[in-house]
Short mmCIF file of C-alpha atoms in Angstrom, two decimals:
data_model
loop_
_atom_site.label_atom_id
_atom_site.label_comp_id
_atom_site.label_asym_id
_atom_site.label_seq_id
_atom_site.Cartn_x
_atom_site.Cartn_y
_atom_site.Cartn_z
CA LEU A 596 -21.60 30.48 -34.77
CA LEU A 597 -19.40 33.46 -35.29
CA ASP A 598 -20.54 36.55 -37.02
CA PRO A 599 -17.67 37.70 -39.42
CA ALA A 600 -18.94 41.26 -38.92
CA LEU A 601 -17.75 41.32 -35.45
CA GLU A 602 -14.01 40.90 -36.68
CA ILE A 603 -11.87 43.92 -36.97
CA LEU A 604 -10.16 42.66 -40.06
CA PRO A 605 -11.70 40.99 -42.80
CA VAL A 606 -12.11 37.23 -42.55
CA GLU A 607 -10.03 35.56 -45.20
CA ALA A 608 -8.50 32.09 -45.67
CA ALA A 609 -5.00 31.56 -43.65
CA ARG A 610 -2.04 30.34 -45.28
CA PHE A 611 1.17 29.28 -43.42
CA ASP A 612 4.39 28.85 -45.42
CA LEU A 613 6.45 25.73 -44.57
CA PRO A 614 9.53 26.27 -42.39
CA ALA A 615 12.66 26.92 -44.26
CA ASP A 616 14.16 23.58 -43.25
CA ALA A 617 11.04 21.47 -43.71
CA ALA A 618 11.86 17.95 -44.99
CA MET A 619 9.74 15.85 -47.42
CA THR A 620 7.86 12.99 -45.71
CA VAL A 621 5.26 10.43 -46.66
CA GLN A 622 1.55 10.96 -46.30
CA ALA A 623 1.20 8.18 -43.56
CA LYS A 624 3.31 10.26 -41.13
CA ALA A 625 1.30 13.59 -41.94
CA ALA A 626 -1.90 11.46 -41.25
CA LEU A 627 -0.44 10.38 -37.92
CA LEU A 628 0.29 14.00 -37.03
CA ALA A 629 -3.16 15.03 -37.94
CA ASP A 630 -4.69 12.35 -35.76
CA ALA A 631 -2.54 13.32 -32.70
CA LEU A 632 -3.58 16.87 -33.06
CA ARG A 633 -7.23 16.01 -33.35
CA LEU A 634 -7.19 13.67 -30.49
CA THR A 635 -5.30 16.22 -28.27
CA LEU A 636 -7.98 18.80 -29.08
CA ARG A 637 -10.71 16.29 -28.20
CA ARG A 638 -9.10 15.64 -24.88
CA GLY A 639 -8.70 19.22 -24.16
CA ALA A 640 -12.33 19.97 -24.83
CA GLY A 641 -13.70 17.46 -22.49
CA PRO A 642 -15.48 18.01 -19.14
CA PHE A 643 -12.26 17.96 -17.13
CA ARG A 644 -9.81 20.71 -17.48
CA SER A 645 -6.90 18.41 -16.50
CA ALA A 646 -7.44 15.97 -19.18
CA ALA A 647 -4.66 17.41 -21.55
CA GLN A 648 -2.25 17.48 -18.62
CA LEU A 649 -2.25 13.82 -17.73
CA GLY A 650 0.71 11.56 -18.92
CA PHE A 651 -1.54 8.51 -19.19
CA GLU A 652 -5.14 7.53 -20.22
CA PRO A 653 -7.39 6.91 -17.21
CA ARG A 654 -9.58 3.93 -17.21
CA VAL A 655 -13.39 4.66 -17.01
CA TYR A 656 -13.70 3.37 -13.40
CA GLN A 657 -10.81 5.57 -12.17
CA LEU A 658 -13.07 8.77 -12.99
CA VAL A 659 -15.68 7.80 -10.47
CA PRO A 660 -13.83 9.27 -7.31
CA LEU A 661 -13.25 12.35 -9.34
CA LEU A 662 -16.88 12.85 -10.22
CA MET A 663 -17.83 12.23 -6.54
CA ALA A 664 -15.24 14.85 -5.35
CA LEU A 665 -16.58 17.52 -7.90
CA ARG A 666 -20.05 17.08 -6.55
CA LEU A 667 -19.04 17.93 -2.94
CA PRO A 668 -18.78 21.47 -1.83
CA VAL A 669 -15.67 20.47 0.01
CA PRO A 670 -14.19 17.10 -1.23
CA ARG A 671 -13.81 14.52 1.53
CA LEU A 672 -13.40 10.89 0.28
CA LEU A 673 -12.37 7.65 1.66
CA ILE A 674 -11.26 5.62 -1.42
CA ALA A 675 -11.10 1.95 -0.45
CA ASP A 676 -10.56 0.28 -3.78
CA ASP A 677 -8.78 -3.08 -3.82
CA VAL A 678 -4.91 -3.41 -4.28
CA GLY A 679 -3.93 -2.61 -7.84
CA ILE A 680 -7.04 -0.88 -9.00
CA GLY A 681 -5.30 2.61 -8.98
CA LYS A 682 -6.08 4.51 -5.77
CA THR A 683 -3.02 6.84 -6.35
CA ILE A 684 -4.27 7.46 -9.85
CA GLU A 685 -7.68 8.35 -8.65
CA ALA A 686 -6.35 10.70 -5.86
CA GLY A 687 -4.06 12.22 -8.48
CA LEU A 688 -6.96 12.94 -10.93
CA ILE A 689 -8.88 14.81 -8.04
CA LEU A 690 -5.80 16.80 -7.22
CA ARG A 691 -4.77 17.61 -10.86
CA GLU A 692 -8.37 18.77 -11.71
CA LEU A 693 -8.70 21.15 -8.76
CA ILE A 694 -5.36 22.66 -9.51
CA ASP A 695 -6.32 23.27 -13.02
CA ARG A 696 -9.65 24.76 -12.00
CA GLY A 697 -7.64 27.10 -9.71
CA GLU A 698 -9.34 25.86 -6.59
CA VAL A 699 -6.06 24.38 -5.00
CA ASP A 700 -2.75 26.23 -4.77
CA GLY A 701 -0.86 23.90 -2.40
CA PHE A 702 -1.33 20.18 -1.29
CA THR A 703 0.41 17.69 1.01
CA VAL A 704 0.53 13.94 0.59
CA LEU A 705 0.87 12.08 3.88
CA CYS A 706 2.23 8.56 3.57
CA PRO A 707 4.42 5.88 5.02
CA PRO A 708 8.26 6.67 4.68
CA HIS A 709 8.80 3.93 2.22
CA LEU A 710 6.14 5.36 -0.19
CA VAL A 711 7.45 8.98 -0.20
CA GLU A 712 9.78 8.75 -3.20
CA GLN A 713 7.18 6.65 -5.08
CA TRP A 714 4.47 9.26 -4.69
CA VAL A 715 6.98 11.94 -5.90
CA ARG A 716 7.67 10.01 -8.96
CA GLU A 717 3.96 9.23 -9.67
CA LEU A 718 2.90 12.83 -9.35
CA LYS A 719 5.80 13.97 -11.72
CA ASP A 720 5.63 11.26 -14.36
CA ARG A 721 1.62 10.85 -14.57
CA PHE A 722 0.26 14.36 -13.53
CA GLY A 723 3.20 16.79 -14.21
CA ILE A 724 3.19 17.95 -10.72
CA ASP A 725 6.56 18.67 -8.98
CA ALA A 726 6.44 17.85 -5.14
CA VAL A 727 9.15 17.92 -2.64
CA ALA A 728 9.77 14.95 -0.39
CA VAL A 729 9.70 15.82 3.37
CA THR A 730 11.44 13.00 5.56
CA ALA A 731 13.43 12.81 8.56
CA GLY A 732 16.49 12.82 6.25
CA SER A 733 15.43 15.71 4.00
CA ALA A 734 13.64 18.11 6.31
CA ALA A 735 16.75 19.78 7.79
CA ARG A 736 18.22 20.48 4.43
CA LEU A 737 14.95 21.88 3.19
CA GLU A 738 14.60 24.32 6.13
CA ARG A 739 18.32 25.59 5.81
CA GLY A 740 18.34 29.01 4.76
CA LEU A 741 14.56 29.83 5.24
CA PRO A 742 13.52 33.00 6.95
CA LEU A 743 12.62 32.39 10.64
CA ALA A 744 8.95 33.55 9.97
CA GLN A 745 8.50 31.13 7.21
CA SER A 746 7.69 27.41 7.60
CA LEU A 747 8.89 24.51 5.29
CA PHE A 748 5.27 24.08 4.17
CA GLU A 749 5.09 27.76 3.18
CA ALA A 750 8.18 27.72 1.18
CA TYR A 751 7.16 24.45 -0.54
CA PRO A 752 3.49 24.38 -1.26
CA HIS A 753 3.66 20.98 -2.95
CA THR A 754 4.93 18.29 -0.57
CA VAL A 755 4.97 14.49 0.07
CA VAL A 756 5.47 13.97 3.83
CA SER A 757 6.48 11.08 5.89
CA LEU A 758 3.72 10.22 8.32
CA ASP A 759 6.43 8.91 10.80
CA TYR A 760 8.33 12.10 10.61
CA ILE A 761 5.46 14.53 11.06
CA LYS A 762 3.33 12.80 13.65
CA ALA A 763 5.77 13.69 16.46
CA ASN A 764 4.22 16.09 18.99
CA LYS A 765 7.05 18.62 18.28
CA ARG A 766 6.27 18.77 14.65
CA ARG A 767 2.52 18.07 14.43
CA GLU A 768 1.33 21.48 15.93
CA GLY A 769 3.52 23.38 13.52
CA PHE A 770 2.52 21.32 10.43
CA SER A 771 -1.24 21.75 11.31
CA ARG A 772 -0.80 25.66 11.22
CA ALA A 773 0.96 25.55 7.85
CA CYS A 774 -0.71 22.69 6.17
CA PRO A 775 -2.22 23.32 2.78
CA ASP A 776 -6.15 23.07 2.25
CA PHE A 777 -5.74 19.88 0.17
CA VAL A 778 -4.39 16.65 1.86
CA ILE A 779 -4.13 13.03 0.63
CA VAL A 780 -3.65 10.35 3.15
CA ASP A 781 -2.18 7.00 1.93
CA GLU A 782 -2.48 3.77 3.84
CA ALA A 783 -5.18 5.70 6.03
CA HIS A 784 -5.95 2.61 7.92
CA ALA A 785 -2.54 2.88 9.59
CA CYS A 786 -3.69 5.98 11.33
CA VAL A 787 -6.56 4.66 13.58
CA GLY A 788 -5.01 1.86 15.55
CA THR A 789 -4.30 1.45 19.16
CA HIS A 790 -0.57 1.57 18.88
CA GLN A 791 0.98 4.75 20.19
CA GLY A 792 2.29 5.64 16.59
CA LYS A 793 -1.08 5.33 15.14
CA GLN A 794 -2.62 7.37 17.92
CA GLN A 795 -0.24 10.10 17.04
CA ARG A 796 -1.23 9.92 13.43
CA PHE A 797 -4.95 9.90 14.39
CA ALA A 798 -4.27 13.08 16.43
CA LEU A 799 -2.47 14.64 13.53
CA LEU A 800 -5.36 13.83 11.06
CA SER A 801 -8.13 14.85 13.62
CA GLY A 802 -6.48 18.30 14.02
CA LEU A 803 -6.41 18.69 10.11
CA ALA A 804 -9.94 17.51 9.58
CA LYS A 805 -11.15 20.06 12.18
CA ASP A 806 -10.84 22.66 9.37
CA SER A 807 -14.23 22.25 7.65
CA GLU A 808 -12.84 23.85 4.25
CA ARG A 809 -9.89 21.57 4.05
CA ARG A 810 -10.25 18.86 1.29
CA LEU A 811 -9.29 15.42 2.40
CA VAL A 812 -8.73 12.23 0.24
CA MET A 813 -7.81 9.20 2.28
CA LEU A 814 -6.70 6.02 0.57
CA THR A 815 -6.62 2.35 1.78
CA ALA A 816 -7.24 -1.13 0.60
CA THR A 817 -8.26 -2.36 3.97
CA PRO A 818 -10.70 0.07 5.48
CA HIS A 819 -12.29 -2.35 7.98
CA SER A 820 -10.19 -4.95 9.77
CA GLY A 821 -12.96 -6.12 12.04
CA ASP A 822 -12.30 -3.42 14.59
CA GLU A 823 -15.51 -1.30 14.70
CA ASP A 824 -14.02 1.51 16.64
CA ALA A 825 -10.96 1.85 14.21
CA PHE A 826 -13.46 2.01 11.32
CA ALA A 827 -15.56 4.59 13.20
CA ARG A 828 -12.47 6.84 13.84
CA LEU A 829 -11.55 6.54 10.12
CA LEU A 830 -15.08 7.64 8.96
CA SER A 831 -15.10 10.49 11.64
CA LEU A 832 -12.17 12.12 9.74
CA ILE A 833 -14.83 12.69 6.83
CA ASP A 834 -17.39 13.96 9.14
CA PRO A 835 -17.81 13.70 12.98
CA ALA A 836 -21.32 12.52 12.48
CA PHE A 837 -20.08 9.29 10.81
CA ALA A 838 -18.21 8.23 14.15
CA ALA A 839 -21.44 6.63 15.38
CA LEU A 840 -21.98 3.84 12.91
CA ARG A 841 -25.55 3.32 11.97
CA PHE A 842 -25.40 1.25 8.86
CA GLU A 843 -29.11 0.11 9.41
CA ASP A 844 -30.18 3.81 8.81
CA ASP A 845 -30.81 4.27 5.16
CA LYS A 846 -30.23 8.03 5.48
CA TYR A 847 -26.83 7.44 7.02
CA ARG A 848 -25.79 4.92 4.22
CA GLN A 849 -26.99 7.29 1.56
CA ARG A 850 -25.08 10.20 3.04
CA LEU A 851 -21.95 7.96 3.61
CA ALA A 852 -22.17 6.80 0.01
CA ARG A 853 -21.31 10.25 -1.26
CA HIS A 854 -17.80 10.15 0.44
CA PHE A 855 -16.95 6.36 0.33
CA VAL A 856 -16.14 4.26 -2.69
CA GLN A 857 -14.96 0.72 -2.69
CA ARG A 858 -14.45 -1.54 -5.74
CA ARG A 859 -12.88 -5.05 -6.00
CA ARG A 860 -11.30 -6.32 -9.18
CA ILE A 861 -14.21 -8.49 -9.77
CA ASP A 862 -16.48 -5.60 -9.78
CA LEU A 863 -14.46 -3.84 -12.68
CA THR A 864 -14.23 -6.88 -14.93
CA ALA A 865 -18.12 -6.74 -15.35
CA GLY A 866 -19.27 -6.04 -18.87
CA GLU A 867 -20.91 -2.52 -18.00
CA TRP A 868 -17.51 -1.01 -17.27
CA GLY A 869 -15.95 -2.15 -20.59
CA GLU A 870 -12.77 -3.24 -18.62
CA ASP A 871 -12.72 -6.82 -19.46
CA ARG A 872 -9.03 -6.64 -20.08
CA ALA A 873 -8.08 -4.38 -17.21
CA PHE A 874 -6.78 -7.32 -15.15
CA PRO A 875 -5.37 -10.69 -15.93
CA ASN A 876 -7.47 -13.69 -14.79
CA HIS A 877 -6.56 -14.77 -11.25
CA GLN A 878 -5.95 -18.46 -11.28
CA THR A 879 -5.23 -20.38 -8.10
CA THR A 880 -4.32 -23.82 -7.24
CA GLU A 881 -3.02 -25.84 -4.26
CA LEU A 882 -0.32 -28.38 -4.44
CA THR A 883 0.13 -30.91 -1.78
CA TYR A 884 3.46 -32.89 -1.00
CA GLN A 885 4.52 -35.89 1.15
CA LEU A 886 6.54 -35.42 4.12
CA SER A 887 9.49 -37.66 4.38
CA ALA A 888 9.88 -39.94 7.48
CA ALA A 889 12.48 -37.59 9.00
CA HIS A 890 10.34 -34.45 8.33
CA ARG A 891 7.28 -36.15 9.87
CA ASP A 892 8.95 -37.41 12.90
CA PHE A 893 10.42 -33.98 13.57
CA GLN A 894 6.97 -32.28 13.16
CA GLU A 895 5.54 -34.83 15.53
CA ALA A 896 8.39 -34.32 18.07
CA ILE A 897 7.59 -30.56 17.94
CA LEU A 898 3.84 -31.10 18.51
CA ASP A 899 4.63 -33.36 21.59
CA TYR A 900 6.87 -30.76 22.92
CA CYS A 901 4.40 -27.92 22.31
CA PHE A 902 1.74 -30.00 23.98
CA GLY A 903 3.89 -30.58 26.93
CA VAL A 904 4.62 -26.83 27.30
CA VAL A 905 1.05 -25.79 27.28
CA SER A 906 0.23 -28.54 29.74
CA LYS A 907 2.81 -27.48 32.17
CA ALA A 908 2.17 -23.79 31.89
CA GLY A 909 1.77 -22.04 35.25
CA ALA A 910 -1.47 -20.72 36.85
CA GLY A 911 -0.70 -16.97 35.97
CA GLN A 912 -2.15 -15.50 33.00
CA ARG A 913 1.22 -14.25 31.66
CA GLU A 914 2.64 -17.76 31.94
CA ARG A 915 -0.31 -19.20 29.99
CA ARG A 916 -0.09 -16.54 27.25
CA LEU A 917 3.51 -17.06 27.07
CA ALA A 918 3.14 -20.84 26.55
CA PHE A 919 0.31 -20.46 24.02
CA TRP A 920 2.00 -17.73 21.83
CA GLY A 921 5.23 -19.51 22.04
CA THR A 922 4.09 -22.83 20.92
CA LEU A 923 1.91 -21.31 18.20
CA ALA A 924 4.92 -19.40 16.80
CA LEU A 925 7.07 -22.44 16.95
CA MET A 926 4.52 -24.46 14.91
CA ARG A 927 4.18 -21.73 12.24
CA CYS A 928 8.02 -21.85 11.81
CA VAL A 929 8.16 -25.60 11.60
CA GLY A 930 5.29 -25.47 8.91
CA SER A 931 7.20 -22.88 6.93
CA SER A 932 10.54 -24.64 6.75
CA PRO A 933 13.18 -26.58 8.79
CA ALA A 934 15.42 -23.35 8.42
CA ALA A 935 12.72 -21.30 10.02
CA ALA A 936 12.21 -23.87 12.86
CA LEU A 937 15.96 -23.80 13.60
CA SER A 938 15.99 -20.20 13.67
CA ALA A 939 13.06 -19.90 16.08
CA LEU A 940 14.54 -22.41 18.42
CA ARG A 941 18.02 -20.66 18.44
CA ASN A 942 16.38 -17.29 18.98
CA ARG A 943 14.17 -18.42 21.80
CA ALA A 944 15.17 -15.72 24.19
CA SER A 945 15.01 -12.73 21.94
CA ALA A 946 11.33 -11.65 21.76
CA GLU A 947 9.05 -10.11 24.41
CA ILE A 948 5.51 -11.60 24.83
CA GLU A 949 3.87 -8.38 23.77
CA ARG A 950 5.45 -8.59 20.33
CA LEU A 951 4.73 -12.24 19.91
CA GLU A 952 1.00 -12.03 19.08
CA PRO A 953 1.24 -9.41 16.55
CA GLN A 954 4.02 -11.36 14.58
CA ILE A 955 1.90 -14.59 14.60
CA TYR A 956 -1.01 -12.81 13.15
CA ASP A 957 0.92 -10.75 10.50
CA GLU A 958 -0.03 -7.45 11.98
CA ASP A 959 2.13 -5.29 9.75
CA GLY A 960 4.03 -2.93 11.12
CA ASP A 961 3.89 0.65 11.18
CA ASP A 962 5.52 0.68 14.46
CA GLU A 963 7.11 -2.77 14.42
CA ASP A 964 10.61 -3.87 13.19
CA ALA A 965 10.87 -6.25 10.17
CA VAL A 966 8.17 -8.79 10.58
CA ASP A 967 9.94 -11.51 8.46
CA ILE A 968 12.15 -12.65 11.49
CA GLU A 969 11.20 -15.82 13.09
CA PRO A 970 9.39 -15.30 16.53
CA SER A 971 11.06 -16.65 19.49
CA ALA A 972 10.01 -19.97 20.95
CA GLN A 973 10.30 -18.35 24.40
CA PHE A 974 11.34 -21.45 26.46
CA ASN A 975 14.70 -20.54 27.77
CA ALA A 976 15.66 -23.12 30.25
CA ASP A 977 13.90 -26.24 28.91
CA PRO A 978 16.44 -29.03 28.23
CA GLY A 979 14.02 -30.53 25.67
CA LEU A 980 14.85 -27.77 23.20
CA LEU A 981 18.48 -28.99 22.62
CA ASP A 982 17.19 -32.25 21.05
CA LEU A 983 14.93 -30.23 18.76
CA VAL A 984 17.61 -27.84 17.64
CA GLN A 985 19.82 -30.86 16.83
CA ARG A 986 17.09 -32.48 14.80
CA ALA A 987 16.19 -29.41 13.00
CA ASP A 988 19.93 -28.82 12.12
CA ALA A 989 20.15 -32.32 10.84
CA LEU A 990 17.11 -31.91 8.52
CA SER A 991 19.05 -29.19 6.55
CA ASP A 992 21.25 -31.98 5.08
CA THR A 993 18.28 -33.87 3.79
CA PRO A 994 15.91 -33.23 0.81
CA ASP A 995 13.14 -30.96 1.60
CA PRO A 996 9.87 -32.39 -0.01
CA LYS A 997 8.18 -29.07 0.30
CA LEU A 998 11.02 -27.28 -1.74
CA ALA A 999 11.09 -30.30 -4.23
CA THR A 1000 7.34 -29.74 -4.92
CA LEU A 1001 7.91 -26.04 -5.58
CA ILE A 1002 10.74 -26.84 -7.99
CA LYS A 1003 8.50 -29.17 -9.79
CA ALA A 1004 5.65 -26.39 -10.01
CA LEU A 1005 8.14 -23.87 -11.26
CA LYS A 1006 9.72 -25.72 -14.17
CA PRO A 1007 6.78 -25.49 -16.57
CA LEU A 1008 6.38 -21.78 -15.80
CA LEU A 1009 9.90 -21.08 -16.56
CA LYS A 1010 9.52 -22.94 -19.88
CA GLN A 1011 6.70 -20.63 -20.69
CA GLY A 1012 9.06 -17.67 -20.11
CA ALA A 1013 7.64 -16.70 -16.83
CA ASN A 1014 9.49 -14.63 -14.02
CA PRO A 1015 8.04 -16.22 -11.04
CA VAL A 1016 8.00 -14.49 -7.56
CA VAL A 1017 8.01 -16.97 -4.51
CA PHE A 1018 6.58 -15.40 -1.24
CA CYS A 1019 7.68 -16.93 1.90
CA ARG A 1020 6.70 -16.05 5.43
CA PHE A 1021 9.94 -15.94 7.16
CA LEU A 1022 13.44 -14.75 6.32
CA ALA A 1023 15.05 -18.04 7.03
CA THR A 1024 12.54 -19.73 4.83
CA ALA A 1025 13.44 -17.19 1.95
CA GLU A 1026 17.05 -17.89 2.25
CA HIS A 1027 16.50 -21.49 2.34
CA VAL A 1028 14.37 -21.56 -0.85
CA ARG A 1029 16.72 -19.17 -2.55
CA GLU A 1030 19.67 -21.72 -2.02
CA GLY A 1031 17.58 -24.49 -3.30
CA LEU A 1032 16.25 -22.71 -6.26
CA ARG A 1033 20.06 -21.70 -7.10
CA GLN A 1034 20.97 -25.36 -7.12
CA ALA A 1035 18.00 -26.47 -9.12
CA PHE A 1036 18.21 -23.67 -11.79
CA PRO A 1037 21.90 -22.75 -11.88
CA LYS A 1038 21.59 -20.63 -15.04
CA LEU A 1039 19.05 -18.32 -13.52
CA THR A 1040 19.63 -15.17 -11.14
CA ILE A 1041 17.76 -15.87 -7.88
CA GLU A 1042 17.62 -13.47 -5.18
CA ALA A 1043 15.98 -13.21 -1.58
CA VAL A 1044 14.34 -9.93 -0.90
CA THR A 1045 13.88 -9.75 2.95
CA GLY A 1046 14.19 -7.41 5.83
CA VAL A 1047 17.95 -7.92 5.73
CA LEU A 1048 18.16 -5.36 2.82
CA THR A 1049 18.09 -1.67 3.33
CA PRO A 1050 14.82 0.06 2.20
CA ASP A 1051 16.42 1.46 -1.09
#
């Protein structure tokens, strides 16, 4: 309560005259304005200083990482929530709150190059934070005109930086010296692999993590790919003590739980979260189709050919690996579409064996080129390939039973007003499906989004 005696002037009822140009309106609009004012005050008086600065209403579960961060003297988190749950939102909430509390002046978001502009937009639209994009294309322009003694990151305290740009040895050291004390790392799992690029990223993050006062929030939907060493390196960025995985130790698990959060969509549709309508119901079904005689004969010819290649492989390890990965790649393409099989057979001399295995297992590519290109069959001088190429080419003029089944499945969805997205494994298959769907649905606009397109 306030004591009126403490006021310098007598306390009296306040009255504010209407503006000179105030227009008459209806009571419903006045009530709407009053409700908006009351709700704004309520949000601003909550436990978080950032609440009134947000351009959206966060869901309950998205506040969990924020609460975890506020309980730590130096926030260091690995947020491993499922795709679509809102890891960007959760990291932004932590950042916005620490800025509004005066604990953070500058920050950097480290992410793959194709996510830089998206991060800049999200920070601006959702959190009211203006950040500068630092990429290979923009860095020179940003540095132009700066004093020699001032680094780019001192001039621009709020940045979103391309990992591929900043990981280079010649830039990494300078960035480490000028890096702000709050860092968000998106797609953190791409920084702990065995590829040279991933090793460079890990060296960068390791250097940043050595500063015990630096706040670090890492985001990934795939924290553990089955590689224990990679997961240990990821956890070591939080604390070097986590590098030795000891999940059987209760104290270790309890300590790690203060820094690690992982939820799946099914976890968040439980009743206690009150988020039953947060996500649509995920319905799955499998559709089978009957191969035509021509398609079946072609697939059997491919299997016979691949069996012969593997049987005739030389005694050397490289020859055996070449035969194994090459035949597996070819069979995957045949299973995708005759167009993909034809492309793989024609491109048989293009790939290196070291690149074949990652393509087969869909190891996405932070250091690889487009992965939707059909792998090479790798059998350069075999005359048996000519017959297979001719048979695959001939199939392009015959009805595709797999495509026909897809068209049949799409018709009821289109009648319901849906806008379906069809995912294909290979570029040639996507273009094959696009042409087939254009013929089946001539009134629709159908495009193929593949590695042929530029990132923009």
